[in-house]
Structures are given as C-alpha cells and as structure tokens.
Coordinates of C-alpha atoms and ligand atoms in Angstrom, one line a residue:
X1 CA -112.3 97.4 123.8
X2 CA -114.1 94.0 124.6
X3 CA -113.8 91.3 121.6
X4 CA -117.6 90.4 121.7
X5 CA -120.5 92.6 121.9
X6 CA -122.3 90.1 124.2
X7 CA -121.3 86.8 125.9
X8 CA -124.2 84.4 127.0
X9 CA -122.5 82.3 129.9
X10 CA -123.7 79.3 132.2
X11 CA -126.1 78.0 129.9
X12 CA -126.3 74.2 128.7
X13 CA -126.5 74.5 124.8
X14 CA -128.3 72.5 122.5
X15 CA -127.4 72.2 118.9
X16 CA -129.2 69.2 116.6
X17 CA -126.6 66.8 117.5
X18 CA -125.5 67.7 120.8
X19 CA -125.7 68.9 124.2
X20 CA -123.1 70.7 126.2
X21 CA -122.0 73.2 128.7
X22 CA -120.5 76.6 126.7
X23 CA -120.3 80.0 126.6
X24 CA -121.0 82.0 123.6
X25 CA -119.3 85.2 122.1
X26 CA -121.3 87.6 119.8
X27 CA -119.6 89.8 117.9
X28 CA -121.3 92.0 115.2
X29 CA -124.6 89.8 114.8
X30 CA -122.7 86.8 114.5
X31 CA -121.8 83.7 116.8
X32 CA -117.6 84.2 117.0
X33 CA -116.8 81.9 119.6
X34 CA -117.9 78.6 121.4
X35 CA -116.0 78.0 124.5
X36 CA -116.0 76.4 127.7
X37 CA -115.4 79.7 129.4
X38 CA -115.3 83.3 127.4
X39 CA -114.8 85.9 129.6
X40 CA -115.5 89.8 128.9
X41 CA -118.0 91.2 126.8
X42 CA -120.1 94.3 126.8
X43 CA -122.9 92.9 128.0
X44 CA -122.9 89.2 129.6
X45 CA -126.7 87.2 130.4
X46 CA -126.2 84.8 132.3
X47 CA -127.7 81.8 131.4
X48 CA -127.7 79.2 134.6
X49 CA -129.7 76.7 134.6
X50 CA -131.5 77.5 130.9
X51 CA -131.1 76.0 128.3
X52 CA -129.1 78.2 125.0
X53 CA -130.8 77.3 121.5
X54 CA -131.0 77.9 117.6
X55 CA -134.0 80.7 117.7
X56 CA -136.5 79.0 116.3
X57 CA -137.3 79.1 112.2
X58 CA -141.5 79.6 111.5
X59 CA -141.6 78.1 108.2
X60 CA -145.6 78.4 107.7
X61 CA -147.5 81.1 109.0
X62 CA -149.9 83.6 107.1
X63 CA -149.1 87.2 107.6
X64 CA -150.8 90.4 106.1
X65 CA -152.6 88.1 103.4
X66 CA -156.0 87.9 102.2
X67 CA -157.0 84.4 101.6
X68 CA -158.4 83.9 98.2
X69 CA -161.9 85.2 99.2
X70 CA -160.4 88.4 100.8
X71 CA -160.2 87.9 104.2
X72 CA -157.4 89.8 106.0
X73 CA -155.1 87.8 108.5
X74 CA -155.4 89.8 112.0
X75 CA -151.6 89.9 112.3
X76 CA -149.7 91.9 110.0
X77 CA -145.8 92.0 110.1
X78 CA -145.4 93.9 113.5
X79 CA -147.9 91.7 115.7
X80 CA -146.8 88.7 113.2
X81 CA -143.3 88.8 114.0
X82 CA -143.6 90.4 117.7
X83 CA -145.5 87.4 118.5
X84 CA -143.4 84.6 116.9
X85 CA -140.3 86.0 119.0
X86 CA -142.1 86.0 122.1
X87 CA -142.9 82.4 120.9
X88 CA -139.2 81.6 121.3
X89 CA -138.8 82.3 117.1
X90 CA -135.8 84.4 115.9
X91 CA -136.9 84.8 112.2
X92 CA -139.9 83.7 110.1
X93 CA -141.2 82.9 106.5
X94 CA -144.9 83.7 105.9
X95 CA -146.2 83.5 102.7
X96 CA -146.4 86.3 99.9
X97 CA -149.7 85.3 97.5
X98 CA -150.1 85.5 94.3
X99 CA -154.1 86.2 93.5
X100 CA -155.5 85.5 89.9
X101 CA -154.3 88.2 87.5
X102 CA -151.6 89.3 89.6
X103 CA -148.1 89.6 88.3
X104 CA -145.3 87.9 90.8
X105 CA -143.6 91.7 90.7
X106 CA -146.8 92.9 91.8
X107 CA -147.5 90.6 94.7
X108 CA -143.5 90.8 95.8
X109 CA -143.4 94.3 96.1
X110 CA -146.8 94.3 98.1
X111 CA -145.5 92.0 100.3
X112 CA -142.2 94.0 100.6
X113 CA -144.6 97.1 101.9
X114 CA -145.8 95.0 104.5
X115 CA -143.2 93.2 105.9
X116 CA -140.1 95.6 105.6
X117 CA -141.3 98.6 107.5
X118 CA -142.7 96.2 110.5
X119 CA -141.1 93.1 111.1
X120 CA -139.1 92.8 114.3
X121 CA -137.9 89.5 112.9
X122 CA -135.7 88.5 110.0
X123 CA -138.0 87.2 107.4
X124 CA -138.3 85.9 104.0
X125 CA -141.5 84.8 102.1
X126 CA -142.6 81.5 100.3
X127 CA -144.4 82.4 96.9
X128 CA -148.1 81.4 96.5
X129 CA -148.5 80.9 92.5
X130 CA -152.3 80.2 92.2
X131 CA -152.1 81.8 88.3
X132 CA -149.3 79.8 87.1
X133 CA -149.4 81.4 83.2
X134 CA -146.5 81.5 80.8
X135 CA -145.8 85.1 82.0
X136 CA -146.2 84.1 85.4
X137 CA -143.5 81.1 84.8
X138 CA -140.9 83.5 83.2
X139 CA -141.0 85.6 86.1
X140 CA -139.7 82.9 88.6
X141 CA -135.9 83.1 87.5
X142 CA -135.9 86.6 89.3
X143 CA -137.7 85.7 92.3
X144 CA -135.1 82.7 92.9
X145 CA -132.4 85.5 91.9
X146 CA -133.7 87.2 94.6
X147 CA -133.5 84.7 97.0
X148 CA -137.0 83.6 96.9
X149 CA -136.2 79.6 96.6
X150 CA -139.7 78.2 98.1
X151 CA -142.9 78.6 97.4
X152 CA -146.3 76.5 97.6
X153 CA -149.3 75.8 95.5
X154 CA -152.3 74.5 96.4
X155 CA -154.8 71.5 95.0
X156 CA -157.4 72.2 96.6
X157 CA -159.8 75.6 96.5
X158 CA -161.5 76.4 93.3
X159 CA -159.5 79.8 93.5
X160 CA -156.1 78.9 93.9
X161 CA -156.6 74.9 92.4
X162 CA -153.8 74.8 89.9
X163 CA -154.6 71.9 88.3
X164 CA -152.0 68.6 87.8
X165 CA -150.4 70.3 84.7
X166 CA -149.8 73.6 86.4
X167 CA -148.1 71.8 89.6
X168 CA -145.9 70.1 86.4
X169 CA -144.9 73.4 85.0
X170 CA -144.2 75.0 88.1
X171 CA -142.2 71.5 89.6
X172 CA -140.4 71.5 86.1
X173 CA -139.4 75.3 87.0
X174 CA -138.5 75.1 90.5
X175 CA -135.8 71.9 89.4
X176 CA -134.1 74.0 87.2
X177 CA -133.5 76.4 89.7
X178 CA -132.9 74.6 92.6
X179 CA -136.0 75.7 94.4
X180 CA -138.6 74.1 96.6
X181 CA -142.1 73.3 95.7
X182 CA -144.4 73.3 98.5
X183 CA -147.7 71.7 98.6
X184 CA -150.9 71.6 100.4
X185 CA -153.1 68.8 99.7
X186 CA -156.5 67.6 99.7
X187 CA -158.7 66.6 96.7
X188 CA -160.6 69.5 95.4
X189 CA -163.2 67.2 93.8
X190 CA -163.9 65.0 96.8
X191 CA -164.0 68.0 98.7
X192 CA -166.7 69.8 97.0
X193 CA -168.5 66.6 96.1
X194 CA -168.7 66.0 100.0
X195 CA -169.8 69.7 100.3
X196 CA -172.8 69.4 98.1
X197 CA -173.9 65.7 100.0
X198 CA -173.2 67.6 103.5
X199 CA -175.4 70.9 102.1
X200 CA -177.9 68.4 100.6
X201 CA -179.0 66.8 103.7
X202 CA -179.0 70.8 105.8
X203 CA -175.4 69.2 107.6
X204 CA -173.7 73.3 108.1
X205 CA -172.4 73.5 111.6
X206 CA -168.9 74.1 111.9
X207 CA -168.5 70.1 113.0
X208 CA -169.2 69.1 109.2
X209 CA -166.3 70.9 108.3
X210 CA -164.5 68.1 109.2
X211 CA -166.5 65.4 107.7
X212 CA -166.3 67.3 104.3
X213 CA -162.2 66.9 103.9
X214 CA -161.8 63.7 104.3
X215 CA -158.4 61.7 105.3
X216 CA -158.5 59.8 101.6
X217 CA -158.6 63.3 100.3
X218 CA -155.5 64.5 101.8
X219 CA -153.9 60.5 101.3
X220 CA -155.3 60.7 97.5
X221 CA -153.6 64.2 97.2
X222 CA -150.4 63.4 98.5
X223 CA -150.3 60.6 96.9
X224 CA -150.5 62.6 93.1
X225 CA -148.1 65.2 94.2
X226 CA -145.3 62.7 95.2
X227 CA -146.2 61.5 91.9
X228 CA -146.2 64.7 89.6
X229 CA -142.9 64.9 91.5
X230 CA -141.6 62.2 91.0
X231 CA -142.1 62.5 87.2
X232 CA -139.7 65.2 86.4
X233 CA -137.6 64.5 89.3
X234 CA -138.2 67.8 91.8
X235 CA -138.4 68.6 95.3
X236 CA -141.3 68.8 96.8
X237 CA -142.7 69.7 100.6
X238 CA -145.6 68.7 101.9
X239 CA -147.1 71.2 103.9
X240 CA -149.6 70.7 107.3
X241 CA -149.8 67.1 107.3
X242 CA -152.8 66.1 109.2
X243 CA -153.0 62.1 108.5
X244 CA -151.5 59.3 109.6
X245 CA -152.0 57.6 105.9
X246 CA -150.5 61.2 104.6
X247 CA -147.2 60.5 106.6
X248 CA -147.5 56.8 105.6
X249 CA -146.7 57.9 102.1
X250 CA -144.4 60.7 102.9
X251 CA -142.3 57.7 104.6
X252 CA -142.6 55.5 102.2
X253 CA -141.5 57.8 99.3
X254 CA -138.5 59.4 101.1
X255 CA -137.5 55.4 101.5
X256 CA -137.7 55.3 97.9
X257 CA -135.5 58.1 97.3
X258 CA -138.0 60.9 96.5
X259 CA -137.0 64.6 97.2
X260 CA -139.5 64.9 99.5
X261 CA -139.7 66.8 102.7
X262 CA -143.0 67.3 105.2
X263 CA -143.6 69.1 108.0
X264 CA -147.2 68.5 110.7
X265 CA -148.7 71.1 112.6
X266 CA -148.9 71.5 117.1
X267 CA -153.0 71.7 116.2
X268 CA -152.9 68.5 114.6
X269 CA -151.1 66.7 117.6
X270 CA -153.1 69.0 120.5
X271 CA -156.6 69.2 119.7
X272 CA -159.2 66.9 117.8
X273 CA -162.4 67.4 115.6
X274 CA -164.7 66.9 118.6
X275 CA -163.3 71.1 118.9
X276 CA -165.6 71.4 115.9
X277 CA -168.5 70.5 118.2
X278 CA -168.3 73.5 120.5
X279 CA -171.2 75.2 121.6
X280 CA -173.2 77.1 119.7
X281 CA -170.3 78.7 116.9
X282 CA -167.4 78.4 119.1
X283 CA -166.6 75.2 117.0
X284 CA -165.2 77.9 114.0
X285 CA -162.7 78.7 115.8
X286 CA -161.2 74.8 115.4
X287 CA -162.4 75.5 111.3
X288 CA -159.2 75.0 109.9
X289 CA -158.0 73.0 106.7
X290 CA -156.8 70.4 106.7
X291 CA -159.5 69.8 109.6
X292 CA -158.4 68.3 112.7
X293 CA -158.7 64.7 112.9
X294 CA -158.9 62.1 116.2
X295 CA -156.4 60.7 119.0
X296 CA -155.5 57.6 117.2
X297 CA -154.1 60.2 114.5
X298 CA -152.1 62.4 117.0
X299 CA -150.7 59.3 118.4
X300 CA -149.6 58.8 114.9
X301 CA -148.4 61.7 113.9
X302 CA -146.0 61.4 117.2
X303 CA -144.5 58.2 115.9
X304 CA -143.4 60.0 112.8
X305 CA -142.4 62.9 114.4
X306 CA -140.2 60.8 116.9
X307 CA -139.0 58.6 113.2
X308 CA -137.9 61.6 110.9
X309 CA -140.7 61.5 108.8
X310 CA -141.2 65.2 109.2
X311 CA -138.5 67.9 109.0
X312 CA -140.6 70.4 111.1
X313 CA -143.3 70.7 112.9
X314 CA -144.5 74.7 111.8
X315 CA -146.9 76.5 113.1
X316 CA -149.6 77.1 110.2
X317 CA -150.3 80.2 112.1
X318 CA -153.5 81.9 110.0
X319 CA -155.2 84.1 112.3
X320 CA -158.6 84.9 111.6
X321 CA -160.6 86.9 114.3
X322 CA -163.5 85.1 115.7
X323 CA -165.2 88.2 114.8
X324 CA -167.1 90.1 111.2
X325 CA -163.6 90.8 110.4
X326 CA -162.1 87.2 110.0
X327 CA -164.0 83.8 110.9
X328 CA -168.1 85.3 110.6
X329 CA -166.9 87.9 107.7
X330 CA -169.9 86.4 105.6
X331 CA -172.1 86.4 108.8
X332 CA -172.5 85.3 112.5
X333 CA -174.5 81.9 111.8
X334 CA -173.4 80.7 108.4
X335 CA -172.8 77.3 107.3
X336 CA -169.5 75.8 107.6
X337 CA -167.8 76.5 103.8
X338 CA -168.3 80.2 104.5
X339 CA -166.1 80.0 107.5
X340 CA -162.7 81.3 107.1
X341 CA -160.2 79.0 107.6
X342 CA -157.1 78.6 110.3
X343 CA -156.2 79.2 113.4
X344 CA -153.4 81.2 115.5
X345 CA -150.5 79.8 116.7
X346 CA -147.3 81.0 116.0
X347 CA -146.1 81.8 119.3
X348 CA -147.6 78.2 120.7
X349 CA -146.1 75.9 118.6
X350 CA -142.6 75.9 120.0
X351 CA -143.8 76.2 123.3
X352 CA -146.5 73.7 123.0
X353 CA -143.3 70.7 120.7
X354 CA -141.0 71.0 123.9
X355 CA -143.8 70.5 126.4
X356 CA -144.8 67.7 124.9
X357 CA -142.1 66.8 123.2
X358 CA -139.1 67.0 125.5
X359 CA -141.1 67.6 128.7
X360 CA -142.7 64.2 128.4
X361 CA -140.0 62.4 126.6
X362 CA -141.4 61.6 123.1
X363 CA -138.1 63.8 121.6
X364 CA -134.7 64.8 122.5
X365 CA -133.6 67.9 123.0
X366 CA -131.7 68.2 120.1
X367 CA -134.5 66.5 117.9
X368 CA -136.5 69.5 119.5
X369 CA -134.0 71.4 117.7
X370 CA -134.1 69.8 114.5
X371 CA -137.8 70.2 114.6
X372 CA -137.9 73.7 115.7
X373 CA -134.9 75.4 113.4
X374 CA -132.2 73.5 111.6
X375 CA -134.2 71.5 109.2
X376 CA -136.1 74.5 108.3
X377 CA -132.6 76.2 107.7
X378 CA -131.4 74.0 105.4
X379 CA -134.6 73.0 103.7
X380 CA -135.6 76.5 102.9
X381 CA -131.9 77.5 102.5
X382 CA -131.2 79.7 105.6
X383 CA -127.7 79.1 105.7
X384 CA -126.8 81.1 108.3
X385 CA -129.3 80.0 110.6
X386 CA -130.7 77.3 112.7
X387 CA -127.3 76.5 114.3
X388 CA -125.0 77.4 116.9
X389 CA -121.6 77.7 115.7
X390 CA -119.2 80.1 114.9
X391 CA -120.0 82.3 111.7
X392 CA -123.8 81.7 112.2
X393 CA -126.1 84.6 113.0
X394 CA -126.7 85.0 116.5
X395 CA -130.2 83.8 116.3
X396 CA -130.7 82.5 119.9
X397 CA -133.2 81.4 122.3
X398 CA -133.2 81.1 125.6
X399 CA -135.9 78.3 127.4
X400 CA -135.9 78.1 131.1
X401 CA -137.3 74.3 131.2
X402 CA -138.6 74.5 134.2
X403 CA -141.2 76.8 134.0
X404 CA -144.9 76.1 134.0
X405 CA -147.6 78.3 132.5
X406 CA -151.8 77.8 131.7
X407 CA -151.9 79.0 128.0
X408 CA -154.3 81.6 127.7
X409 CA -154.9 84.2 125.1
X410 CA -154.3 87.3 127.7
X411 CA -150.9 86.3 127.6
X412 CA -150.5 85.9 123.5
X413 CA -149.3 88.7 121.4
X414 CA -150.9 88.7 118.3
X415 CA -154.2 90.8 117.2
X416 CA -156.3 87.6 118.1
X417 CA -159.3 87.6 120.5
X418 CA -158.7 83.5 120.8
X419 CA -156.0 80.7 120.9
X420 CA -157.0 77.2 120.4
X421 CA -154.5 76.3 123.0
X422 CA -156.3 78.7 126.0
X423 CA -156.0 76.2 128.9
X424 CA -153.6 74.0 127.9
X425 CA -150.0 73.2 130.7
X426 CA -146.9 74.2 129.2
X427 CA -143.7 73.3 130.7
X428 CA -140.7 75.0 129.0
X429 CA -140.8 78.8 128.1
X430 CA -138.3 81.1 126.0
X431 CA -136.7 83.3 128.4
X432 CA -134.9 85.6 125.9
X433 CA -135.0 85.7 122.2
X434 CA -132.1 87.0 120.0
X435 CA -132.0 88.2 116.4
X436 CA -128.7 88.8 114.8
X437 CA -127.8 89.3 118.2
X438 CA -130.1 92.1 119.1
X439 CA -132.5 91.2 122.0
X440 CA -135.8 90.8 120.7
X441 CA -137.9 89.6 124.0
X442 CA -136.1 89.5 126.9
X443 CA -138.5 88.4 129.9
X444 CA -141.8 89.3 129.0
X445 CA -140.6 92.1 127.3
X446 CA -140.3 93.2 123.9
X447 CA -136.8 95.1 123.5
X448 CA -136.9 95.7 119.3
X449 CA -137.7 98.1 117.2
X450 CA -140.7 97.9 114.4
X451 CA -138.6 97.5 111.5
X452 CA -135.8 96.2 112.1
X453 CA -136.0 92.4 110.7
X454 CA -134.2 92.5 107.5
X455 CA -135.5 90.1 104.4
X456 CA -133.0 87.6 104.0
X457 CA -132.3 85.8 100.6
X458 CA -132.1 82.4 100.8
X459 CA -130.2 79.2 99.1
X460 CA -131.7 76.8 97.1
X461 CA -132.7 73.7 98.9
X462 CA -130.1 71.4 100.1
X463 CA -130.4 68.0 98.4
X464 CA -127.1 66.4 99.4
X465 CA -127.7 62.3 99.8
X466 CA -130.9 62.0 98.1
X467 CA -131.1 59.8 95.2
X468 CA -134.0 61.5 93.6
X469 CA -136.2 59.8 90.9
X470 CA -135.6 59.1 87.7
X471 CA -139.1 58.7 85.3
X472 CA -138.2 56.2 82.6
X473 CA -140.3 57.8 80.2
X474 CA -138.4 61.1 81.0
X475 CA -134.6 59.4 80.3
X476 CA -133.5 59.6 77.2
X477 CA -131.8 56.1 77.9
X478 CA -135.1 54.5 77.9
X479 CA -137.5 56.2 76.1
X480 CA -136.6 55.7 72.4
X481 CA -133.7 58.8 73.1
X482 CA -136.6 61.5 72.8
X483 CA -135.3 65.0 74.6
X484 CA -138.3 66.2 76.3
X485 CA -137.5 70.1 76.9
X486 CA -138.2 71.3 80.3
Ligands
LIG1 N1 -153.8 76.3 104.1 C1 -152.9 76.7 104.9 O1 -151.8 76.4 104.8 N2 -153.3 77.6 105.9 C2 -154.6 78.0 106.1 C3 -155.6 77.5 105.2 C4 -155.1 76.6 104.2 O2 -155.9 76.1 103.4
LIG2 ZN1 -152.6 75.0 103.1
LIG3 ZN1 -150.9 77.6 105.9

C-alpha cells in the first residue's frame, strides 16, 4: 500500500508567493506532502518542464440563469463547469438569482437542481437579491448558515435596481454576518436618460450600446457604493470593473481603509468598443455591460492590475447564443437595449491573464496566481482552496508555458456558437486539471463524471488588516450616544 493516491513529480510549482521545484503527494483529495522528491504513489504525472498551480477559482460567471427579462444562459452546470476546467479552473461560483417575488429558499433550491446533478467542478453560488423585503432580509441568516457568504446586487436595471436604501439593509445584513456584498455598478438614471437621447435621435445599432453606459456612470456608481459602504462599515466587492476612474476610486478607498475588494474582467483588457462596430449585427456579440471601453483604458486597467488594485481578474462569463435563443431573442435586427447582455469566456480568461500577463511580463507568476485563485479563496472564503500546501484540496492545474494556440471557438467547450476571443495568440495552456484530486481534463480530454463537483460551503470573508470605516454619525461616541439598531 502506497502513502499517496497520486504523486505529481518534475514540475516547478507556483504558489502566490513563490516559485520552486517540488513534488506533490495526494492522498484522499487532499495535498499531504510538499517535497523535493516523494517517491511512490499509485499513479505519478510527471510534470517536466510545466508549470504545477492552485486550479484556478471562477468567481463571476452566469450559469443556468435567466437574466431579469428571461433569457436562458447557453451553459448550464455540465457545459458551465466542463468548460471552466478545460479553462485551467478547478472549481467555480456562478450566481444563484433571486427574481422579484421569489423567496431566497425558492431560488437556492432551484439552483441546487441545476448545479448538483451536473457540475464536474466543485461549486458554490453568490446570491442575487434583486427583492430585498423584510422577509427576504430574514432569510439571509440561513443562507450564510449554509455557507452562502457572498452575494451581489445590482444598481443598475429597472428589474433588479435595488435602490440606495436596499444596498443599506442588505450591507447592514451582510456585516453582521460576516458576509460579502458584491456590487455591479453603473447609474440606472444616466443610463436610461442616455437611452431615451440615443432612441430619440434613431442611434440603435449595437455600437450605441456603448455610448449609453457611460464611464461617469460606472465612476458615479462606485463612487455611492463605497459610500453606502462606508456608512455602516461593510465589505463590499466591486464586480467587472471596466474604468480606469472606477479603479481610481477602488484605489483610493482601499488606501483609506475601506473593506473594499474589486475584481476587472480579460474582455475589458482584450477587446475595445470599436467590437461594437462589427458588420452588420456581429457588433452584439461585444454587447455586454459594462460596455467595453478604449486602449487608453486597458492600458489602465493593467497598471492596476500589475498595483493590487484588483484581487481577481474573473471571467464574467454570461453566454448568450448569438442566436433567437440568447442575443436576438427579441428579434434579428433590434435596437441595441433589446440585446441580451454578456459574453462567453470562462475558459479564456485564465488562458488569455497568463498570455498576457506572464507571457509578456506585465505580472509574475505568482501574481498570476493571486489573480487567478488565492485571492478569490480567501475573499469568498474558500478555505481550502487556492493554495498548494499540505491539508489543501488537491485543486491543481497543470500549464505547459510554452505552448501556443489561435483561440477559436471550435476548440471551446461551452454551448456557445462564438467567443470574443476567436483569433486571438495564446501562449500558456492548462495541460491537466485536478479537482479534489480527481483528474478533470487531462490533455484535451475530459476524464469526470457529470455530477461529481460537490457545493462547497464557504467562510465568511477574510478581513484581517483592514482598518474598516467608522461613520461618525453611526458611533455612539460622536453622535450625541444615540444606538442606531442594525
Ligand atoms: N452583469 C454581469 O455581471 N454580467 C452580465 C450582465 C450584467 O449586467
Ligand atoms: Zn453585473
Ligand atoms: Zn456578471
């Protein structure tokens, strides 16, 4: 009887501090040993020349959900998590949301349907509250009881728009319990006002998308949320970054001591709005929100990237056929607000951050790996993921470095019939991807079986060294000893 299950050998691992020669022992799911040489094991991959990582964490992606108008991602749990791993991720945490009227109990238990019987990955969900009622608000203590510790509202959409006193109740919940409040933000108003102006002067094609979300309504909404944050003292993340005025602040505040945490997205940093101005409709396939913005942004958005200002860089992967079932569900020729909204990219993004990233020497390797896994694990409360060290799950990816491929969507996984990144160089692929130390995608091939990710409950968010705000008006010090209940 061998001491480890599996022994991956010869490889150079990279953790998010280091990089070193080692040989890993896995032993029931988990990483047992870290040595210079381990010999035995049932099975041993040998690992010359690759390089032996954290698999990486998805944080955002949209799987088996209807947007708030109805429309059905194309990747459900099995494609969803099939081609995350083949995109170098060992686990992943779409969203499960909450639609007007629905109870959270409701929505969890859907999502559980969906995700529990498919998913080759480990998963857990982020909660969309777009209904945040008293009822709704009692029901959160369970979710976090159930390991449910993130989840993100929106201020933007008349549908899902919680207002600035909702994101308060729902902030003032989430500090109590130690969760995470996720945000995605862009001024409704200025949104729809531009809309109307852009519709008033016959301005539809996909292009326009763009002008009507402007960069001061993402800065402007950032800029409140930090804010209503800030007020009762909570964390908050802000999701899909897109401007370089948006980080600006993010920077500025985390300075300041704000519980703040942000993550951009590959789409911002690859491609531009002059995407939107494809021929003929092609341009909705770029419609996605917030809308892609110019070079002098992505060069931007690299600074901070390279600076901490982001913990991750996630996917955003919200697949929408460019077909009647997703994009042109209201029709083939429609104007631009009728388009729905995203893009695929789950299995690009880590591909696509070490290309650019490492290959061309804007990040190290391990910052590849803080990007990619370990800030995601302790941000979302992953605790035994997103490292390599003994005790951790064996969640492992293996990247030859070397290798060069055109991306092109015959080679994707998903239930798409386009990537936005078709075309584009990579350098840097994941060779093998492991799960709790089952192989997942080993060589271009998928190895798991449909169902066998597991949901995993998660910590709250890890806080540890920041200062945190405290409102005046809040501290019983300082404002005439009133005790504001939460
Ligand atoms: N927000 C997202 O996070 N993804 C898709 C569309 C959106 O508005
Ligand atoms: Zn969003
Ligand atoms: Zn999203």
């Amino acid at each position: 009887m061998t001491a480890y299950d599996t022994v991956i050998h010869g490889g150079r691992v990279v953790t998010a501090s280091e990089v070193f020669f080692a040989d890993i022992g896995i032993r029931d799911g988990r990483i047992a040993a870290l040595a210079e040489t381990i010999e035995g094991g049932e099975r041993r991959i040998d690992a010359t020349g690759r390089l032996v990582m954290p698999g990486g964490i998805e944080g955002h992606c949209h799987i088996a959900q209807e947007s708030s108008s109805g429309v059905m991602t194309a990747d459900d749990y099995y494609s969803g998590s099939v081609s995350a791993a083949f995109g170098g991720n060992s686990s992943f945490i779409p969203f499960a949301a909450q639609h007007r009227g629905q109870s959270i109990a409701e929505v969890i238990s859907t999502y559980d349907g969906r995700a529990a019987p498919h998913s080759v990955l480990d998963y857990s969900y982020h909660l969309i509250i777009s209904d945040p009622t008293a009822a709704v608000l009692a029901e959160l203590p369970g979710v976090f009881a159930r390991g449910i510790t993130s989840f993100k509202v929106f201020m933007t959409y008349d549908l899902m728009n919680i207002g600035d006193g909702g994101m308060l109740d729902i902030l003032t919940v989430a500090k109590a319990h130690g969760a995470l409040t996720m945000v995605h933000a862009e001024n409704n108003d200025m949104v729809k006002w531009m809309n109307r102006r852009l519709a008033a002067a016959g301005l539809t094609a996909p292009k326009y998308h763009a002008i009507s979300r402007p960069e001061l309504a993402e800065e402007e909404a950032i800029n409140r949320a930090v804010s209503l944050a800030k007020l009762v003292d909570a964390a908050l993340f802000i999701v899909h970054v897109s401007t370089a005025g948006g980080a600006e602040i993010v920077r500025r505040e985390k300075l300041a001591g704000a519980k703040l945490f942000a993550e951009t997205c590959p789409q911002y940093l690859a491609l531009t709005r002059a995407d939107l101005d494809r021929p003929g409709m092609d341009g909705a396939k770029y419609i996605c929100s917030p809308p892609l913005r110019d070079t002098k942004t992505q060069d931007a958005l690299w600074r901070h990237i390279q600076t901490g200002t982001f913990e991750s860089v996630s996917s955003d992967h919200a697949p929408y056929r460019a077909d009647a079932s997703g994009k042109f569900l209201n029709g083939s020729e429609v104007p631009y607000p009728k388009i729905a909204n995203g893009m695929p990219g789950i299995a690009m993004r880590l591909p696509y951050l070490f290309s650019e990233g490492v290959v061309k020497g804007r990040i190290t390797l391990p910052q590849f790996v803080q990007l990619s896994s370990a800030n995601a694990a302790r941000t979302f409360g992953l605790d035994k993921k997103g490292a390599i060290a003994p005790g951790y799950d064996a969640d492992i990816a293996i990247w030859n470095p070397a290798e060069t491929r055109i991306a092109t969507q015959a080679a994707q996984h998903d239930n798409m019939d386009y990537t936005p990144f078709e075309g584009i160089e990579i350098t840097g692929w994941p060779d093998l991807v492991m799960n709790r130390g089952t192989i997942v995608v080993e060589k271009g091939e998928l190895k798991a079986e449909r169902g066998r990710g597991r949901f995993v409950a998660r910590k709250p968010v890890d806080l540890t060294g920041i200062p945190g705000h405290r409102a005046g008006e809040l501290d019983p010090a300082r404002n005439f000893g009133a005790e504001i209940a939460p």
